[in-house]
Structure formats: structure tokens, C-alpha cells
Coordinates of C-alpha atoms in Angstrom, one line a residue:
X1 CA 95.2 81.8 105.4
X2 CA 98.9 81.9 103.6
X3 CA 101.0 83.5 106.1
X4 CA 102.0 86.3 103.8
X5 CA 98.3 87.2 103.9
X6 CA 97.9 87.0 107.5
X7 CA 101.0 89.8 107.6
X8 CA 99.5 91.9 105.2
X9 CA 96.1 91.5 106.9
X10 CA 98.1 92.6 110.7
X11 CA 99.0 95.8 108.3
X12 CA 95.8 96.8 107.1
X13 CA 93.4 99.4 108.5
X14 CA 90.0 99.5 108.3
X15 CA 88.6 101.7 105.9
X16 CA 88.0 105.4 107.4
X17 CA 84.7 107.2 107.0
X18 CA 84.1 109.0 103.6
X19 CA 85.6 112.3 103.5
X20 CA 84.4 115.7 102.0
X21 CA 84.2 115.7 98.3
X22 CA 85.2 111.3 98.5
X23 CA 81.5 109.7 97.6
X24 CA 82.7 106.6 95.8
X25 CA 83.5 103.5 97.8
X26 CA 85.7 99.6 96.7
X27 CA 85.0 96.9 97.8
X28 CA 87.2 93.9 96.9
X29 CA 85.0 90.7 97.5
X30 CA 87.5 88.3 95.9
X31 CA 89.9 88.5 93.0
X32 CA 91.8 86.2 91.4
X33 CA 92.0 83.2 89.4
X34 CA 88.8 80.9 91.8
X35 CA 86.7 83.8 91.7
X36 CA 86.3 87.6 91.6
X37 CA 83.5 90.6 92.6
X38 CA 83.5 93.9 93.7
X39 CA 81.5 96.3 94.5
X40 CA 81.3 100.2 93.8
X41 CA 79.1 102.1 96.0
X42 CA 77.8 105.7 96.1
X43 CA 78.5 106.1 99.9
X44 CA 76.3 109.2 100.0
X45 CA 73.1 107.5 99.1
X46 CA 74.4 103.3 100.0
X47 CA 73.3 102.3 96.3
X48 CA 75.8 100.1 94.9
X49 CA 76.9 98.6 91.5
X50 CA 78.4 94.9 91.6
X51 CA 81.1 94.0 89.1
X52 CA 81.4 90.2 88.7
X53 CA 80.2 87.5 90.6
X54 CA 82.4 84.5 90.7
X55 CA 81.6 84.0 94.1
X56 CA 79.5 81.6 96.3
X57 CA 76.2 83.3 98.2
X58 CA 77.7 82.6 101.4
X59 CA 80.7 84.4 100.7
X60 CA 78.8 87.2 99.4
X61 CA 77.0 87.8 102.0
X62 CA 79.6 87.7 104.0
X63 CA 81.3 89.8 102.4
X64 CA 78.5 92.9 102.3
X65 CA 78.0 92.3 105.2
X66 CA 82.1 93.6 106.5
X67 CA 82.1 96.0 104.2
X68 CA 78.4 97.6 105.7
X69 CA 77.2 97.6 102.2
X70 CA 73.4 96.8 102.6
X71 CA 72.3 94.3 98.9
X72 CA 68.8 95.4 99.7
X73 CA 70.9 99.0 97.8
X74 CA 72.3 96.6 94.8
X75 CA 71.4 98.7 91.7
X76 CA 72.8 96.4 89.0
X77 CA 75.3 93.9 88.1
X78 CA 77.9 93.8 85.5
X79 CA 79.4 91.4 84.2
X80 CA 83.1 92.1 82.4
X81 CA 83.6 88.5 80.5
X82 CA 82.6 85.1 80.3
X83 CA 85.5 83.1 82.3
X84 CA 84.0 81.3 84.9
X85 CA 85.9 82.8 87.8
X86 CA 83.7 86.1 87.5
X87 CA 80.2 84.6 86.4
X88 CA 80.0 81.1 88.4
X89 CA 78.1 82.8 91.5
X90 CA 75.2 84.7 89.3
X91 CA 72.8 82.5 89.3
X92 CA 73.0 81.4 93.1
X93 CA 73.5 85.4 94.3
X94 CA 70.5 86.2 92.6
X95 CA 68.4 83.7 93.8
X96 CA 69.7 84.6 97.4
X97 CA 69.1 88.1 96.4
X98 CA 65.5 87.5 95.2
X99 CA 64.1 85.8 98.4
X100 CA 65.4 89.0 100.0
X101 CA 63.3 91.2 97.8
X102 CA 65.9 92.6 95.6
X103 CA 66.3 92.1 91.9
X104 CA 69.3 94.0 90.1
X105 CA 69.2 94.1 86.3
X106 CA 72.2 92.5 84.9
X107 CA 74.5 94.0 82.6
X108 CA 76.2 91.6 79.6
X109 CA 77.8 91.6 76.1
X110 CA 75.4 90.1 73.9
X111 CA 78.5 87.7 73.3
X112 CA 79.2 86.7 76.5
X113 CA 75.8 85.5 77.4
X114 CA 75.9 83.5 74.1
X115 CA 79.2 82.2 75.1
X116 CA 78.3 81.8 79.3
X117 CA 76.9 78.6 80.4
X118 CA 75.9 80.5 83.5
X119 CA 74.2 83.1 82.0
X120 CA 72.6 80.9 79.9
X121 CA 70.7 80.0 82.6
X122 CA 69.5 82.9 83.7
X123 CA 67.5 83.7 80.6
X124 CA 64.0 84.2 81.3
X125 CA 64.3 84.3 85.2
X126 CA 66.0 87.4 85.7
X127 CA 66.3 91.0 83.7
X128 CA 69.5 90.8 81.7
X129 CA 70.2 93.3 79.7
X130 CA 72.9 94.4 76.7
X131 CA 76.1 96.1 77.7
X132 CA 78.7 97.1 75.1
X133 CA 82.3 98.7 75.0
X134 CA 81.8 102.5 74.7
X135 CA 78.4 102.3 76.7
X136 CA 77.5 104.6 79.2
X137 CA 74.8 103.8 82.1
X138 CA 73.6 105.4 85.0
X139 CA 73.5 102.8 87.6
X140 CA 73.4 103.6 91.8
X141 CA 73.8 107.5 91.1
X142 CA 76.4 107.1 89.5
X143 CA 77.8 107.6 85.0
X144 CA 79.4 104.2 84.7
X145 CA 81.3 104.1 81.1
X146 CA 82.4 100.9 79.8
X147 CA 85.8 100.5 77.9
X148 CA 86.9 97.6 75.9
X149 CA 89.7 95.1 77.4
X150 CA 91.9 92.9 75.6
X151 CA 91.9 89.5 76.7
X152 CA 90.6 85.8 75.0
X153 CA 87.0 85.9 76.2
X154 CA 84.1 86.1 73.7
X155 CA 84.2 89.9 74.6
X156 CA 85.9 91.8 77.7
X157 CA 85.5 94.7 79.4
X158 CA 86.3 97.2 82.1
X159 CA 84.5 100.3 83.8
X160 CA 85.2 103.8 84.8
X161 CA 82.6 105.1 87.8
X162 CA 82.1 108.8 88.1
X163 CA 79.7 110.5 91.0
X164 CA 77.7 113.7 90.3
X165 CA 80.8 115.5 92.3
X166 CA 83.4 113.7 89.7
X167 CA 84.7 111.5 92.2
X168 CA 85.9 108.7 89.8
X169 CA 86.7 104.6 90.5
X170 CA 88.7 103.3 88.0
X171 CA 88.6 99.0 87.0
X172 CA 90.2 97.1 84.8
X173 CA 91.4 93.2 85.7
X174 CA 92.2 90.5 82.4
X175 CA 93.9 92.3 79.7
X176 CA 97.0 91.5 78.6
X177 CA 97.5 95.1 77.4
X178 CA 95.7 98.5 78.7
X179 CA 94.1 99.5 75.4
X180 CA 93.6 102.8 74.9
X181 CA 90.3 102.9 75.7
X182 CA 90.9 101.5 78.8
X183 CA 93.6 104.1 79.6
X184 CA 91.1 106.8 78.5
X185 CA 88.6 105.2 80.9
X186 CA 91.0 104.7 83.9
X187 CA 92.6 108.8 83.4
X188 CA 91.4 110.6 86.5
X189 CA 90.3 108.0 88.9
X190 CA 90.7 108.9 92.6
X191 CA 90.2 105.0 93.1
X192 CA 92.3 102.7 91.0
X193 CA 91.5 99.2 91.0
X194 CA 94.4 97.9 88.5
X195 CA 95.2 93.9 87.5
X196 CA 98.6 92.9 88.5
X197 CA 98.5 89.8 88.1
X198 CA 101.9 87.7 87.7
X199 CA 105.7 88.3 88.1
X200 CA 107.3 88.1 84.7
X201 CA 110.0 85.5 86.0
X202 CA 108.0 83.8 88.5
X203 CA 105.6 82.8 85.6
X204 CA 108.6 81.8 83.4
X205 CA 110.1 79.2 86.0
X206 CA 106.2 78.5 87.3
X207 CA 104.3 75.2 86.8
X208 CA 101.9 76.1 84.4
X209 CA 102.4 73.7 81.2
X210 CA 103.8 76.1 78.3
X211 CA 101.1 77.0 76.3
X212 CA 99.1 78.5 79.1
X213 CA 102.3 80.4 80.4
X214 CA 102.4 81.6 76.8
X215 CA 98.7 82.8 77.0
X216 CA 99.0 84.4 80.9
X217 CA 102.1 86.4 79.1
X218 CA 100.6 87.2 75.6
X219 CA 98.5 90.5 74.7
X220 CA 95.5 88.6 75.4
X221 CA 96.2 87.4 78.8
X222 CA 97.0 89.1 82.0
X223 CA 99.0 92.4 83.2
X224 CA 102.2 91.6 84.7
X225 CA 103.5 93.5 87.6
X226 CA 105.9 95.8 85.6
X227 CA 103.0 96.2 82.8
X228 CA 100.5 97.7 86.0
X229 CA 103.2 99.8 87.0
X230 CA 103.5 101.4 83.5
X231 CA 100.4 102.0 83.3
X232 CA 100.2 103.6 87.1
X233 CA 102.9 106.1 86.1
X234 CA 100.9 107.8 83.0
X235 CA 97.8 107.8 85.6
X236 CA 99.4 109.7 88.5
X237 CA 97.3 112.9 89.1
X238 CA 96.9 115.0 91.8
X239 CA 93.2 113.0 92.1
X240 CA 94.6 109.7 93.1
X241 CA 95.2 108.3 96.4
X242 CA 94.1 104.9 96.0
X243 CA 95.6 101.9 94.3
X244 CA 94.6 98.2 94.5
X245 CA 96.3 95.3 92.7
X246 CA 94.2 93.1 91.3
X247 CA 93.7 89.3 89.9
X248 CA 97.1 88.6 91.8
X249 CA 98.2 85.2 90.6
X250 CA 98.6 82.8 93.7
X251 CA 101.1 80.7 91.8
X252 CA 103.2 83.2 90.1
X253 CA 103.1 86.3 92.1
X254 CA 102.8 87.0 95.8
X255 CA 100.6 89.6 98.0
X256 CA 103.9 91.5 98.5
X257 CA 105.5 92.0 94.9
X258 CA 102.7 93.9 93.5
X259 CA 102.4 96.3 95.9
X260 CA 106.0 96.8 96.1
X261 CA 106.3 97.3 92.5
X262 CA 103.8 99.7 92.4
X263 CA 104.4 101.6 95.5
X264 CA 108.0 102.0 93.7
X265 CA 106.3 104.1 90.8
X266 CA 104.5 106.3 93.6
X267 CA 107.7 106.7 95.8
X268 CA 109.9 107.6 92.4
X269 CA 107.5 110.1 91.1
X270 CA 107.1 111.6 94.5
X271 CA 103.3 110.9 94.7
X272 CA 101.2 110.3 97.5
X273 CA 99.0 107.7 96.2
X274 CA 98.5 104.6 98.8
X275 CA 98.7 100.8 97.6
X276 CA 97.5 97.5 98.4
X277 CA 96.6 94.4 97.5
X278 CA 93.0 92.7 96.7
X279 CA 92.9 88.8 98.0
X280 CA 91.3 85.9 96.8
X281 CA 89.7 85.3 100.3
X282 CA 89.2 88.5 102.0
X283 CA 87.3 92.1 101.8
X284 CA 89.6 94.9 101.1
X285 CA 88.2 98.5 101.4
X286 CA 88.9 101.5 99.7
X287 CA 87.2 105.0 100.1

């Protein structure tokens, strides 16, 4: 564990029991840049929604099992783009899930399966079915509306989570810009989970060869710390209390500069709103 981790971890509290009128739960598997998946859950009934699996089964399991989420209440998974670092753990998770007994449908742009080695695989052994920008399911017990991302995958997305009482989880991670989709689809959220991916300079003097800074920096890469705080400051509402910075760069960013840059916004604005960050290698929870 990087030290600055193992400070942030002394800091962080485990994540109190769902209050009146607070049905929606976050749980940060893993995020960033060797493998991402989260998972919504409607605490009320346990049914959950997975976003992403770029994770092993070990870890997975692992994972639900901190959080208290049971898989045996996995409703469906979604899958956001094709980058390996949020599909490589499909295939294995579902197998792990199946010998348990539970099979979620799985969600996918048309294009990314075409375009998704991984899912490619999957064809024929498990129920995959179309998912499109501007779709809305209802998944777990919960309206789950898809928006349209801008990053260079063979198609991208990001998801807004709304319970029967309106309790709303916002997610977006890889865009290089928040469209205005997205923006629509994030507006509300009492639960923000909100890429911040790299520090502008840090990037700049960082060792990634040119072009691919170039890409991490373009309108088809990656929010940058000051980009996620933008966008938190035309999100505040009186419904949000929760941020988490996501897809945090481990070699041009640190644990600590997202959540100071976005705290900042809260603390300027006079909001109440708490923030922290999601790891590559441990649970966070939000509720």
C-alpha cells in the first residue's frame, strides 16, 4: 500500500447505516488505470447494479464481501466502454457468479462488444444485451438513464441512478469533457461519483511518451482535477453530500490533490458536500 493511501485509509470511516429518505448505496471496487467496478445498490431491498468489471474474481469477491453487498442480489451489469481496464474481469466474474447460481444480464453498446475482445467471448454463454446513450432501464429497483461520454473508445458512456424516492447516484469516469448529456445526467445526484483523473502539470512534466500525454489531456481523454471541479461547482444542490474522485491517475495525480481541489469548490461555495477519493486497491463506501 503507497503510504499516502495508508493515511488516507487511517482517515476514513466506515460507511454509516442508510438514513431516512438515503436508499442508494457506492461502492468503489477499484478505479483507475489496472482496473475499475463499482457497484450501485438499492439498500432498501440489497439488489444491486454493477458498473464495470475490470477486476479479478478474487478481488471481487472480496470486495462484496466489505462492502456487505450480497452478488446472489446482482441485478445486471453495465458495461460503460471497451478499454480493458473496465471489461477484463467479465468473463471470469461471471463464471464465478454462475457456479453460485446467479446470472445478471449484461448491458453493452452494440459497438463496444464488436470492438471488445472480452466480450467477444461471452457471446452465446451469457445474456448480453443492447445498451445505448439516451436509454433508460430499470435494473435493481432502480430508473438507471444512460448519457453519452466523450472519450476514444468505440462508444462510451456514463449513468445516472434514481430510486422510487428520487434518491439519485451520479457516474461518469473517461471523458475528456462532461458533455452536456452527461451534465444533464449527473444534475441532482445526492451521490457523485466524478473522474478526476490527472494534475494538469503533473501530466505535463510526467513520463508518459508525448502522444499519450496529448491524448490523457485532449477532449477525448480524461478529466483533469480543475476540469472535475468545474463541473462540481454547476452540480452543487442542496441534494448533495457525497463526492468521490475517480480514475485517479497513479502517475500523474495523487490520493490527496483531488480531494483537495474539490473540497476547495465545496468550502468556497459554502456547501456541505463531503469528498474522497476512490483507490485502485481498496473498497470505498458511500451512502
Amino acid at each position: 500500500m503507497q503510504p499516502e493511501v495508508a493515511a488516507d485509509v487511517a482517515r476514513l470511516e466506515p460507511a454509516a447505516s442508510v438514513a431516512p429518505g438515503h436508499t442508494l448505496r457506492l461502492h468503489v471496487f477499484a478505479s483507475g488505470s489496472r482496473g475499475n467496478a463499482t457497484v450501485v445498490e438499492d439498500a432498501t431491498t440489497g439488489a444491486g447494479v454493477l458498473v464495470d468489471c475490470g477486476i479479478c474474481k478474487r478481488d471481487f469477491f472480496t470486495r462484496c464481501d466489505e462492502a456487505g453487498f450480497d452478488p446472489a442480489h446482482l441485478a445486471a451489469i453495465l458495461v460503460t466502454h471497451d478499454h480493458t481496464d473496465h471489461t477484463k474481469g467479465l468473463g471470469v466474474v461471471l463464471r464465478g457468479l454462475a457456479k453460485e447460481g446467479v446470472e445478471p444480464v449484461v448491458y453493452v453498446d452494440d459497438a463496444v462488444r464488436a470492438a471488445s475482445s472480452e466480450l467477444n467471448t461471452l457471446e452465446g454463454k451469457h445474456d448480453l444485451r443492447p445498451l445505448h446513450a439516451g436509454d433508460a432501464l430499470s435494473l435493481a429497483g432502480m430508473s438507471v438513464h444512460a448519457f453519452r461520454t466523450s472519450h476514444d473508445a468505440a462508444s462510451s458512456c456514463g449513468f445516472r441512478f434514481e430510486a422510487a424516492d428520487g434518491d439519485v447516484v451520479g457516474f461518469v469516469t473517461d471523458t475528456g469533457i462532461v458533455t452536456g448529456e452527461a451534465h444533464e445526467g449527473l444534475t441532482g445526484a445526492r451521490l457523485l461519483a466524478l473522474e478526476s483523473n490527472h494534475d494538469v502539470q503533473m501530466l505535463k512534466d510526467g513520463p508518459y511518451p508525448y502522444p499519450v500525454k496529448r491524448r490523457v489531456g485532449s477532449d477525448v481523454g480524461h478529466l483533469s482535477n480543475v476540469q472535475a471541479a468545474e463541473e462540481l461547482a454547476a452540480l452543487l444542490s442542496a441534494k448533495l453530500e457525497q463526492v468521490v474522485a475517480m480514475h485517479i491517475s497513479q502517475n500523474n495525480n495523487t490520493y490527496r490533490l483531488p480531494v483537495d481541489t474539490l473540497s476547495a469548490v465545496i468550502k468556497r461555495e459554502g456547501h456541505t458536500a463531503c469528498v474522497q477519493a476512490a483507490y485502485q486497491s481498496m473498497l470505498v463506501s458511500v451512502s
